CSV table of C-alpha atoms in Angstrom, one decimal:
chain,number,residue,atom,x,y,z
A,28,MET,CA,214.5,-19.6,126.4
A,29,LYS,CA,215.9,-22.4,128.5
A,30,THR,CA,213.5,-24.5,130.6
A,31,SER,CA,214.4,-24.9,134.3
A,32,MET,CA,214.8,-28.4,135.9
A,33,PHE,CA,211.8,-27.5,138.1
A,34,GLU,CA,209.5,-26.7,135.2
A,35,THR,CA,210.7,-29.9,133.4
A,36,ARG,CA,209.8,-32.1,136.4
A,37,ARG,CA,206.4,-30.3,136.8
A,38,PHE,CA,205.7,-30.9,133.1
A,39,ASN,CA,206.6,-34.6,133.5
A,40,ARG,CA,204.1,-34.9,136.4
A,41,VAL,CA,201.3,-33.0,134.6
A,42,LEU,CA,201.7,-34.8,131.3
A,43,PRO,CA,200.3,-38.2,132.5
A,44,LEU,CA,197.3,-36.3,134.1
A,45,ILE,CA,196.6,-34.6,130.8
A,46,SER,CA,196.9,-37.8,128.9
A,47,PHE,CA,194.6,-39.6,131.4
A,48,TYR,CA,192.1,-36.7,131.1
A,49,PHE,CA,191.9,-37.0,127.3
A,50,LEU,CA,191.8,-40.8,127.3
A,51,PHE,CA,189.0,-40.7,129.9
A,52,SER,CA,187.1,-38.0,128.0
A,53,PHE,CA,187.4,-40.0,124.8
A,54,SER,CA,186.2,-43.2,126.6
A,55,ILE,CA,183.2,-41.4,128.0
A,56,GLN,CA,182.4,-39.9,124.6
A,57,SER,CA,182.8,-43.2,122.8
A,58,GLN,CA,180.3,-44.8,125.2
A,59,GLU,CA,177.7,-42.0,124.7
A,60,LEU,CA,174.4,-43.4,123.4
A,61,LEU,CA,173.2,-41.9,120.2
A,62,VAL,CA,169.6,-42.5,119.0
A,63,GLY,CA,167.9,-41.5,115.8
A,64,SER,CA,164.5,-42.2,114.2
A,65,ALA,CA,162.7,-41.7,110.9
A,66,LYS,CA,159.6,-43.1,109.0
A,67,ARG,CA,158.3,-43.5,105.5
A,68,VAL,CA,154.7,-43.8,104.3
A,69,LEU,CA,154.1,-47.2,102.5
A,70,THR,CA,150.5,-46.6,101.6
A,71,PRO,CA,150.2,-47.6,97.9
A,72,ASP,CA,148.7,-45.0,95.5
A,73,PRO,CA,146.5,-46.1,94.0
A,74,LEU,CA,145.3,-48.6,96.6
A,75,ILE,CA,145.9,-52.3,96.0
A,76,ALA,CA,144.5,-55.5,97.4
A,77,VAL,CA,145.3,-56.6,100.9
A,78,SER,CA,146.2,-60.0,102.4
A,79,GLY,CA,145.3,-61.6,105.7
A,80,GLY,CA,147.3,-64.7,105.0
A,81,VAL,CA,147.5,-67.6,102.6
A,82,GLY,CA,145.1,-67.1,99.7
A,83,THR,CA,144.2,-64.5,97.1
A,84,PRO,CA,144.4,-60.9,98.3
A,85,LYS,CA,141.1,-59.1,98.7
A,86,PRO,CA,140.3,-55.9,96.8
A,87,VAL,CA,140.0,-52.6,98.7
A,88,THR,CA,138.0,-49.4,98.0
A,89,THR,CA,139.2,-47.1,100.8
A,90,LYS,CA,141.8,-46.7,103.6
A,91,LYS,CA,141.7,-46.0,107.3
A,92,GLY,CA,145.1,-44.6,108.3
A,93,ASP,CA,148.4,-44.9,106.5
A,94,LEU,CA,150.9,-47.7,106.3
A,95,TYR,CA,154.4,-46.9,107.5
A,96,ALA,CA,157.9,-48.2,107.8
A,97,ARG,CA,159.5,-46.9,111.1
A,98,ALA,CA,163.1,-47.1,112.0
A,99,MET,CA,165.0,-46.5,115.3
A,100,VAL,CA,168.8,-46.5,115.3
A,101,LEU,CA,171.0,-46.8,118.3
A,102,GLU,CA,174.8,-46.4,118.5
A,103,SER,CA,177.2,-46.7,121.4
A,104,GLY,CA,180.8,-47.9,122.0
A,105,GLY,CA,181.2,-48.8,118.3
A,106,GLU,CA,178.0,-50.9,118.3
A,107,LYS,CA,175.3,-49.9,115.8
A,108,ILE,CA,171.7,-51.3,115.7
A,109,ALA,CA,168.6,-50.6,113.7
A,110,ILE,CA,165.1,-51.7,114.8
A,111,VAL,CA,162.6,-51.4,111.9
A,112,ASN,CA,158.9,-52.2,111.8
A,113,ILE,CA,156.5,-52.3,108.9
A,114,ASP,CA,152.7,-52.1,108.8
A,115,ASN,CA,152.2,-55.5,107.1
A,116,LEU,CA,151.2,-59.1,107.9
A,117,GLY,CA,154.8,-60.2,107.7
A,118,TRP,CA,158.0,-59.2,106.0
A,119,PRO,CA,160.3,-62.0,104.7
A,120,ALA,CA,164.1,-61.8,104.7
A,121,ALA,CA,164.0,-62.0,100.9
A,122,LEU,CA,162.6,-58.5,101.0
A,123,GLY,CA,164.4,-57.3,104.1
A,124,ASN,CA,167.8,-58.2,102.7
A,125,LYS,CA,167.1,-55.9,99.7
A,126,SER,CA,166.8,-53.1,102.2
A,127,ARG,CA,169.8,-54.2,104.2
A,128,LYS,CA,172.0,-54.0,101.1
A,129,LEU,CA,171.1,-50.3,100.7
A,130,ILE,CA,172.1,-49.5,104.3
A,131,LYS,CA,175.8,-48.8,104.5
A,132,ASP,CA,176.4,-47.5,108.0
A,133,ILE,CA,174.9,-50.4,110.1
A,134,PRO,CA,176.1,-54.0,110.0
A,135,PHE,CA,173.9,-56.2,107.8
A,136,ASN,CA,172.8,-58.6,110.6
A,137,ASN,CA,172.3,-55.7,113.1
A,138,ILE,CA,169.3,-54.5,111.1
A,139,LEU,CA,166.2,-56.1,112.7
A,140,ILE,CA,163.1,-55.8,110.5
A,141,GLY,CA,159.7,-56.8,112.0
A,142,ALA,CA,156.0,-56.5,111.0
A,143,THR,CA,153.1,-55.2,113.0
A,144,HIS,CA,150.9,-58.1,111.6
A,145,THR,CA,148.1,-56.0,110.4
A,146,HIS,CA,145.7,-58.1,108.2
A,147,SER,CA,144.8,-55.1,106.0
A,148,ALA,CA,148.0,-54.5,104.0
A,149,PRO,CA,149.3,-55.7,100.7
A,150,ASP,CA,150.6,-59.3,100.2
A,151,ALA,CA,154.3,-59.3,101.0
A,152,TYR,CA,154.8,-63.1,100.4
A,153,ALA,CA,153.3,-63.5,97.0
A,154,PHE,CA,151.2,-66.3,98.3
A,155,PRO,CA,150.5,-68.7,95.4
A,156,ASP,CA,147.1,-70.2,94.7
A,157,GLU,CA,146.5,-73.8,93.8
A,158,ASN,CA,147.7,-73.2,90.3
A,159,GLY,CA,150.9,-71.5,91.4
A,160,ASN,CA,149.8,-68.0,90.5
A,161,HIS,CA,150.0,-65.0,93.0
A,162,GLY,CA,148.3,-61.7,93.4
A,163,ALA,CA,151.1,-59.7,94.9
A,164,ASP,CA,152.3,-56.4,93.4
A,165,LEU,CA,156.1,-57.0,93.1
A,166,GLN,CA,156.8,-53.5,91.9
A,167,TYR,CA,155.1,-52.1,95.0
A,168,LEU,CA,157.2,-54.4,97.2
A,169,ASP,CA,160.4,-53.4,95.6
A,170,TRP,CA,159.5,-49.7,96.1
A,171,CYS,CA,158.9,-50.5,99.8
A,172,THR,CA,162.4,-52.0,100.2
A,173,VAL,CA,163.8,-48.7,99.1
A,174,GLN,CA,161.6,-46.7,101.4
A,175,ILE,CA,162.6,-48.9,104.3
A,176,ALA,CA,166.3,-48.4,103.6
A,177,ASP,CA,165.7,-44.6,103.3
A,178,ALA,CA,164.1,-44.5,106.7
A,179,VAL,CA,167.0,-46.3,108.3
A,180,ASN,CA,169.6,-44.1,106.6
A,181,GLU,CA,167.7,-41.0,107.7
A,182,ALA,CA,167.4,-42.3,111.2
A,183,TYR,CA,171.2,-42.8,111.3
A,184,LYS,CA,171.8,-39.3,110.1
A,185,ASN,CA,169.3,-38.0,112.7
A,186,ARG,CA,171.0,-39.7,115.7
A,187,GLU,CA,171.8,-37.5,118.7
A,188,PRO,CA,172.8,-38.0,122.4
A,189,ALA,CA,170.1,-39.7,124.4
A,190,SER,CA,169.3,-41.5,127.6
A,191,LEU,CA,166.8,-44.3,128.0
A,192,LYS,CA,163.8,-45.1,130.2
A,193,ILE,CA,162.9,-48.8,130.1
A,194,ALA,CA,160.0,-50.5,131.8
A,195,VAL,CA,157.9,-53.7,131.6
A,196,ASP,CA,154.5,-54.0,133.4
A,197,ARG,CA,151.0,-55.2,132.9
A,198,ALA,CA,148.9,-53.2,130.5
A,199,GLU,CA,145.4,-52.9,132.0
A,200,GLY,CA,142.1,-52.7,130.2
A,201,LYS,CA,140.3,-54.4,127.3
A,202,ILE,CA,143.2,-54.7,124.8
A,203,ALA,CA,143.9,-58.3,124.0
A,204,TYR,CA,142.7,-61.9,124.8
A,205,ASN,CA,143.4,-65.4,123.5
A,206,TYR,CA,140.6,-66.5,121.2
A,207,TYR,CA,141.4,-70.2,122.0
A,208,ALA,CA,141.6,-69.7,125.8
A,209,PRO,CA,140.8,-66.2,126.8
A,210,GLN,CA,143.2,-65.9,129.8
A,211,LEU,CA,146.2,-67.6,128.1
A,212,TYR,CA,148.1,-64.5,126.9
A,213,ASP,CA,150.8,-62.2,128.1
A,214,PRO,CA,149.4,-58.9,129.4
A,215,ARG,CA,152.9,-57.4,129.9
A,216,CYS,CA,153.8,-54.4,127.8
A,217,GLY,CA,157.5,-53.5,127.4
A,218,VAL,CA,158.5,-49.9,126.6
A,219,ILE,CA,161.9,-48.4,125.6
A,220,GLN,CA,161.8,-44.6,125.4
A,221,ALA,CA,164.8,-42.5,124.2
A,222,ILE,CA,165.1,-39.0,125.8
A,223,GLY,CA,167.2,-36.3,124.2
A,224,THR,CA,170.0,-34.9,126.4
A,225,THR,CA,171.2,-31.9,124.4
A,226,GLY,CA,170.0,-29.0,122.4
A,227,LYS,CA,166.4,-28.4,121.5
A,228,ASN,CA,165.4,-32.0,122.3
A,229,LYS,CA,166.9,-32.0,125.8
A,230,ASP,CA,164.5,-33.9,128.2
A,231,ARG,CA,162.1,-34.6,125.3
A,232,PRO,CA,161.2,-38.1,124.1
A,233,LEU,CA,162.8,-38.8,120.7
A,234,VAL,CA,161.2,-42.2,120.1
A,235,THR,CA,159.0,-44.6,122.1
A,236,LEU,CA,159.1,-48.3,121.4
A,237,VAL,CA,156.2,-50.4,122.5
A,238,ASN,CA,156.4,-54.2,122.7
A,239,TYR,CA,153.1,-56.1,123.1
A,240,ALA,CA,151.7,-59.4,121.8
A,241,ILE,CA,148.5,-58.9,119.8
A,242,HIS,CA,146.9,-59.7,116.4
A,243,PRO,CA,146.0,-56.3,114.9
A,244,GLU,CA,143.0,-57.7,113.0
A,245,VAL,CA,140.0,-55.6,114.2
A,246,ILE,CA,139.3,-54.8,110.5
A,247,GLY,CA,140.8,-57.8,108.8
A,248,ASN,CA,141.1,-58.3,105.0
A,249,ASP,CA,137.5,-58.7,104.0
A,250,ARG,CA,136.1,-55.2,104.6
A,251,GLU,CA,137.6,-53.6,101.5
A,252,ILE,CA,139.7,-51.4,103.7
A,253,LEU,CA,143.5,-50.9,103.7
A,254,SER,CA,144.7,-50.0,107.3
A,255,PRO,CA,147.4,-50.3,109.9
A,256,ASP,CA,144.5,-51.4,112.2
A,257,MET,CA,144.8,-50.5,115.9
A,258,VAL,CA,148.6,-49.9,115.6
A,259,GLY,CA,147.9,-46.7,113.6
A,260,PRO,CA,146.0,-45.0,116.4
A,261,LEU,CA,148.6,-46.2,118.9
A,262,TYR,CA,151.3,-44.3,116.9
A,263,ASP,CA,149.1,-41.2,116.6
A,264,ARG,CA,148.4,-41.1,120.3
A,265,ILE,CA,152.0,-41.6,121.4
A,266,GLU,CA,153.3,-39.0,118.9
A,267,GLU,CA,150.7,-36.5,119.9
A,268,LYS,CA,151.5,-36.9,123.6
A,269,THR,CA,155.3,-37.1,123.4
A,270,GLY,CA,156.2,-35.2,120.3
A,271,GLY,CA,158.6,-38.0,119.3
A,272,MET,CA,158.2,-40.9,117.0
A,273,ALA,CA,156.5,-44.2,118.0
A,274,ILE,CA,157.4,-47.7,116.9
A,275,PHE,CA,155.5,-51.0,117.7
A,276,MET,CA,157.1,-54.4,117.9
A,277,ASN,CA,154.8,-57.4,118.2
A,278,GLY,CA,155.4,-60.3,120.6
A,279,ALA,CA,154.5,-63.9,121.1
A,280,GLN,CA,150.9,-63.5,119.8
A,281,GLY,CA,150.4,-66.9,118.2
A,282,GLY,CA,147.5,-69.3,118.8
A,283,MET,CA,145.5,-66.9,119.0
A,284,VAL,CA,146.2,-63.7,120.9
A,285,THR,CA,144.0,-61.1,119.2
A,286,ALA,CA,142.5,-57.7,119.8
A,287,ASP,CA,139.7,-57.8,122.4
A,288,ASN,CA,136.9,-56.3,120.3
A,289,ARG,CA,134.3,-58.7,121.7
A,290,LEU,CA,130.7,-57.8,122.3
A,291,GLU,CA,128.0,-59.8,124.0
A,292,HIS,CA,126.5,-62.9,122.3
A,293,GLY,CA,129.6,-63.7,120.4
A,294,LYS,CA,129.6,-60.6,118.3
A,295,GLU,CA,132.6,-58.3,117.5
A,296,THR,CA,133.2,-54.6,116.8
A,297,ARG,CA,135.1,-54.4,113.5
A,298,ASP,CA,135.5,-50.8,112.6
A,299,TRP,CA,138.0,-47.9,112.8
A,300,GLU,CA,136.5,-46.5,116.0
A,301,GLU,CA,137.4,-49.8,117.7
A,302,CYS,CA,140.9,-49.6,116.3
A,303,LYS,CA,141.2,-46.2,117.9
A,304,ARG,CA,139.8,-47.4,121.2
A,305,ILE,CA,142.3,-50.2,121.5
A,306,GLY,CA,145.2,-48.3,120.0
A,307,ASN,CA,144.7,-45.3,122.2
A,308,LEU,CA,144.3,-47.5,125.3
A,309,LEU,CA,147.5,-49.4,124.6
A,310,ALA,CA,149.4,-46.2,123.9
A,311,ASP,CA,148.1,-44.6,127.2
A,312,GLU,CA,149.1,-47.8,129.1
A,313,ALA,CA,152.6,-47.8,127.5
A,314,LEU,CA,153.2,-44.2,128.5
A,315,ARG,CA,151.9,-44.8,132.0
A,316,ILE,CA,154.2,-47.8,132.4
A,317,VAL,CA,157.3,-46.0,131.3
A,318,ALA,CA,156.6,-42.7,133.0
A,319,LYS,CA,158.1,-43.6,136.4
A,320,ALA,CA,161.0,-45.6,135.0
A,321,ARG,CA,164.5,-44.5,136.1
A,322,VAL,CA,166.6,-42.6,133.5
A,323,GLN,CA,169.6,-44.7,132.3
A,324,GLU,CA,172.5,-42.4,131.3
A,325,ASN,CA,174.8,-43.6,128.6
A,326,PRO,CA,173.5,-47.2,128.7
A,327,ALA,CA,175.5,-49.9,126.9
A,328,ILE,CA,174.1,-51.7,123.8
A,329,PHE,CA,175.1,-55.1,122.5
A,330,SER,CA,174.1,-57.1,119.5
A,331,ALA,CA,174.6,-60.8,118.6
A,332,ASN,CA,173.1,-62.9,115.9
A,333,LYS,CA,173.2,-66.4,114.5
A,334,LYS,CA,171.9,-68.2,111.4
A,335,VAL,CA,169.4,-71.0,112.2
A,336,VAL,CA,167.9,-73.6,109.9
A,337,PHE,CA,164.4,-75.0,110.3
A,338,PRO,CA,163.0,-78.1,108.5
A,339,VAL,CA,159.9,-77.5,106.5
A,340,ASP,CA,157.5,-80.4,107.1
A,341,SER,CA,154.3,-78.7,106.1
A,342,GLU,CA,153.2,-79.5,102.5
A,343,MET,CA,151.3,-76.3,102.3
A,344,LEU,CA,154.4,-74.2,103.3
A,345,ARG,CA,156.6,-76.2,100.9
A,346,PHE,CA,154.2,-75.4,98.1
A,347,ILE,CA,154.4,-71.7,99.0
A,348,LEU,CA,158.2,-71.7,99.2
A,349,LYS,CA,158.4,-73.4,95.8
A,350,ASN,CA,155.9,-71.3,94.0
A,351,SER,CA,156.4,-67.8,95.5
A,352,PRO,CA,158.6,-65.7,93.2
A,353,LEU,CA,160.5,-64.3,96.3
A,354,SER,CA,162.8,-67.4,96.6
A,355,MET,CA,162.5,-67.8,100.3
A,356,GLY,CA,163.4,-71.5,100.9
A,357,SER,CA,166.2,-73.9,100.0
A,358,ALA,CA,166.5,-75.4,96.6
A,359,ASP,CA,164.3,-78.4,97.5
A,360,GLU,CA,162.0,-76.5,99.9
A,361,SER,CA,162.9,-79.0,102.6
A,362,SER,CA,164.4,-76.3,104.9
A,363,ILE,CA,164.5,-72.6,105.5
A,364,SER,CA,167.1,-70.5,107.2
A,365,THR,CA,166.8,-67.2,109.1
A,366,THR,CA,168.7,-65.0,111.5
A,367,LEU,CA,168.0,-64.8,115.2
A,368,ASN,CA,169.1,-61.7,117.2
A,369,LEU,CA,169.8,-61.0,120.8
A,370,LEU,CA,170.1,-57.4,121.8
A,371,ASN,CA,171.0,-55.8,125.1
A,372,ILE,CA,169.8,-52.2,125.3
A,373,GLY,CA,170.5,-50.8,128.8
A,374,SER,CA,168.7,-53.0,131.2
A,375,ALA,CA,166.6,-54.6,128.5
A,376,GLN,CA,167.3,-57.9,126.7
A,377,ILE,CA,165.6,-58.6,123.4
A,378,LEU,CA,165.2,-61.8,121.5
A,379,THR,CA,163.8,-62.1,118.0
A,380,ILE,CA,161.2,-64.7,116.8
A,381,PRO,CA,160.8,-65.3,113.1
A,382,GLY,CA,157.0,-66.0,113.3
A,383,GLU,CA,154.1,-66.2,115.7
A,384,ALA,CA,155.2,-68.1,118.8
A,385,LEU,CA,152.4,-69.3,121.1
A,386,PRO,CA,152.2,-67.6,124.5
A,387,ASN,CA,153.7,-70.5,126.4
A,388,ILE,CA,156.9,-70.2,124.4
A,389,GLY,CA,157.0,-66.5,125.1
A,390,PHE,CA,156.5,-66.9,128.8
A,391,TYR,CA,159.2,-69.5,129.0
A,392,LEU,CA,161.8,-67.4,127.1
A,393,LYS,CA,161.0,-64.3,129.2
A,394,ARG,CA,161.4,-66.3,132.4
A,395,LYS,CA,164.8,-67.4,131.3
A,396,MET,CA,166.1,-64.0,130.2
A,397,PRO,CA,168.5,-62.5,132.9
A,398,THR,CA,166.7,-59.3,133.3
A,399,GLU,CA,163.6,-57.7,134.8
A,400,HIS,CA,163.0,-56.1,131.4
A,401,PRO,CA,162.6,-59.0,128.9
A,402,PHE,CA,161.4,-58.2,125.3
A,403,LEU,CA,160.4,-60.5,122.5
A,404,PHE,CA,160.2,-59.2,119.0
A,405,GLY,CA,157.9,-61.5,117.1
A,406,LEU,CA,157.5,-61.6,113.3
A,407,THR,CA,161.0,-60.2,113.1
A,408,ASN,CA,163.5,-60.9,110.3
A,409,ASP,CA,160.9,-63.4,108.9
A,410,ALA,CA,157.4,-64.6,109.6
A,411,PHE,CA,157.2,-68.4,109.1
A,412,GLY,CA,153.7,-69.0,110.5
A,413,TYR,CA,152.9,-70.3,113.9
A,414,ILE,CA,155.5,-71.7,116.2
A,415,LEU,CA,154.4,-74.4,118.7
A,416,THR,CA,156.2,-76.7,121.1
A,417,LYS,CA,156.3,-80.4,120.0
A,418,GLU,CA,154.0,-81.2,122.8
A,419,ASP,CA,151.3,-78.9,121.5
A,420,PHE,CA,151.8,-79.7,117.8
A,421,ASN,CA,148.7,-81.6,116.5
A,422,SER,CA,147.7,-82.5,120.0
A,423,PHE,CA,144.4,-80.6,120.3
A,424,GLU,CA,141.6,-80.1,117.8
A,425,ARG,CA,141.8,-76.4,118.7
A,426,TYR,CA,145.3,-76.4,117.4
A,427,ASP,CA,144.6,-78.0,114.0
A,428,TYR,CA,144.9,-74.7,112.1
A,429,VAL,CA,148.0,-73.4,113.9
A,430,SER,CA,149.7,-76.8,113.4
A,431,ARG,CA,148.8,-76.8,109.7
A,432,THR,CA,150.3,-73.4,109.2
A,433,SER,CA,153.5,-74.2,111.1
A,434,LEU,CA,156.8,-75.2,109.6
A,435,GLY,CA,156.6,-78.4,111.6
A,436,GLU,CA,156.7,-80.3,114.9
A,437,MET,CA,160.2,-79.3,115.8
A,438,THR,CA,160.1,-75.6,115.0
A,439,GLY,CA,159.4,-74.5,118.6
A,440,GLU,CA,162.0,-76.9,120.0
A,441,ILE,CA,164.7,-75.6,117.7
A,442,LEU,CA,163.8,-72.0,118.3
A,443,ILE,CA,163.9,-72.4,122.1
A,444,SER,CA,167.1,-74.3,122.0
A,445,GLU,CA,168.9,-71.8,119.8
A,446,LEU,CA,167.6,-68.8,121.8
A,447,MET,CA,168.6,-70.3,125.1
A,448,ASP,CA,172.0,-70.9,123.7
A,449,MET,CA,172.3,-67.3,122.8
A,450,ILE,CA,171.2,-66.2,126.3
A,451,LYS,CA,173.8,-68.5,127.8
A,452,ASN,CA,176.7,-67.5,125.6
A,453,ASN,CA,176.3,-63.7,125.4
A,454,PRO,CA,176.7,-61.0,128.0
A,455,LYS,CA,173.8,-60.1,130.3
A,456,PRO,CA,172.2,-56.6,130.1
A,457,GLN,CA,173.6,-54.0,132.5
């Protein structure tokens, strides 16, 4: 059948509209935010000794709560990001990279692996003693790297359309304080909550990320107890109230921002009930803070990273790098490299810190970030001890310990300079 000239002209007018519609629809779909989450239990069975830092791990006889690896995956516009946290004192890149190699769907350097900093989990650094021997269970650590990768891979498979609620505000109540100077800590709590937009999870929280600076050391490593400390009850509370998974990322908690378990006359409460009190309170505050946040539909995400080298001036840390079987430093132990990340997730901007930055560094970085929703992920990608400014390093008797367990005088200076460069040379959050 012949086509009339009128029909041909009408088709020629409609064709661009159809093409525009499909291109527009594809563009919207390609920018849709997808979020997934998953977790794996990392509690050793049977229980093994726990580490609170340099020195021989302490034996345990029982546990309070389980240790976990938790993963949150985000995808939008071709960008893919994984945020992972582990219930441990720290997690070096030497172990994190083993997991990254087992994750095929997310770019290697877009996988951020942090630690809660509990002082009641197995030694992940194989800290050597004065004779060069260590008490770490390397078989357990290798098993953990596989569990971590499995959690990320499952989170990627679980991803589904989501919107975000993002908020940063002061967390009220007796949660944290600075052991060296009680009021010198950051009381702000940052929350990123992913909300399902389709199917059975429509309007339901999929995952809630809490970012807060605190040492989870209510129990510590000398009570013969393996525990996630106060972070475990925080997870339980959020998951009970929301039905979705919770993930905790620590902040600039160095020198010495710790859990406020103080009693009168210099005494402290160091039991599981206190872990529950603090964890539940922080969870409730996080949910209060995010409750009234606006919903961000199809928010953009962005990831940047850079490799940074830090000199190792500390003789103690050089000894650890030389004698740990994990091969964490350079051939001569004079320097160590790590990856710094900058993320934009909706209105939030996130910077990673490979250790325990002191609060003044945290305040400065947050003040310079071009957003009302600044996040700092401490102890992420690595945990190289305390990070001080050169002005604070070895300047006060109170800082003798944190200076001694720092890479060196210029660590803070290098970190601030490199992160400020990333802020300057990358897009601002939306």
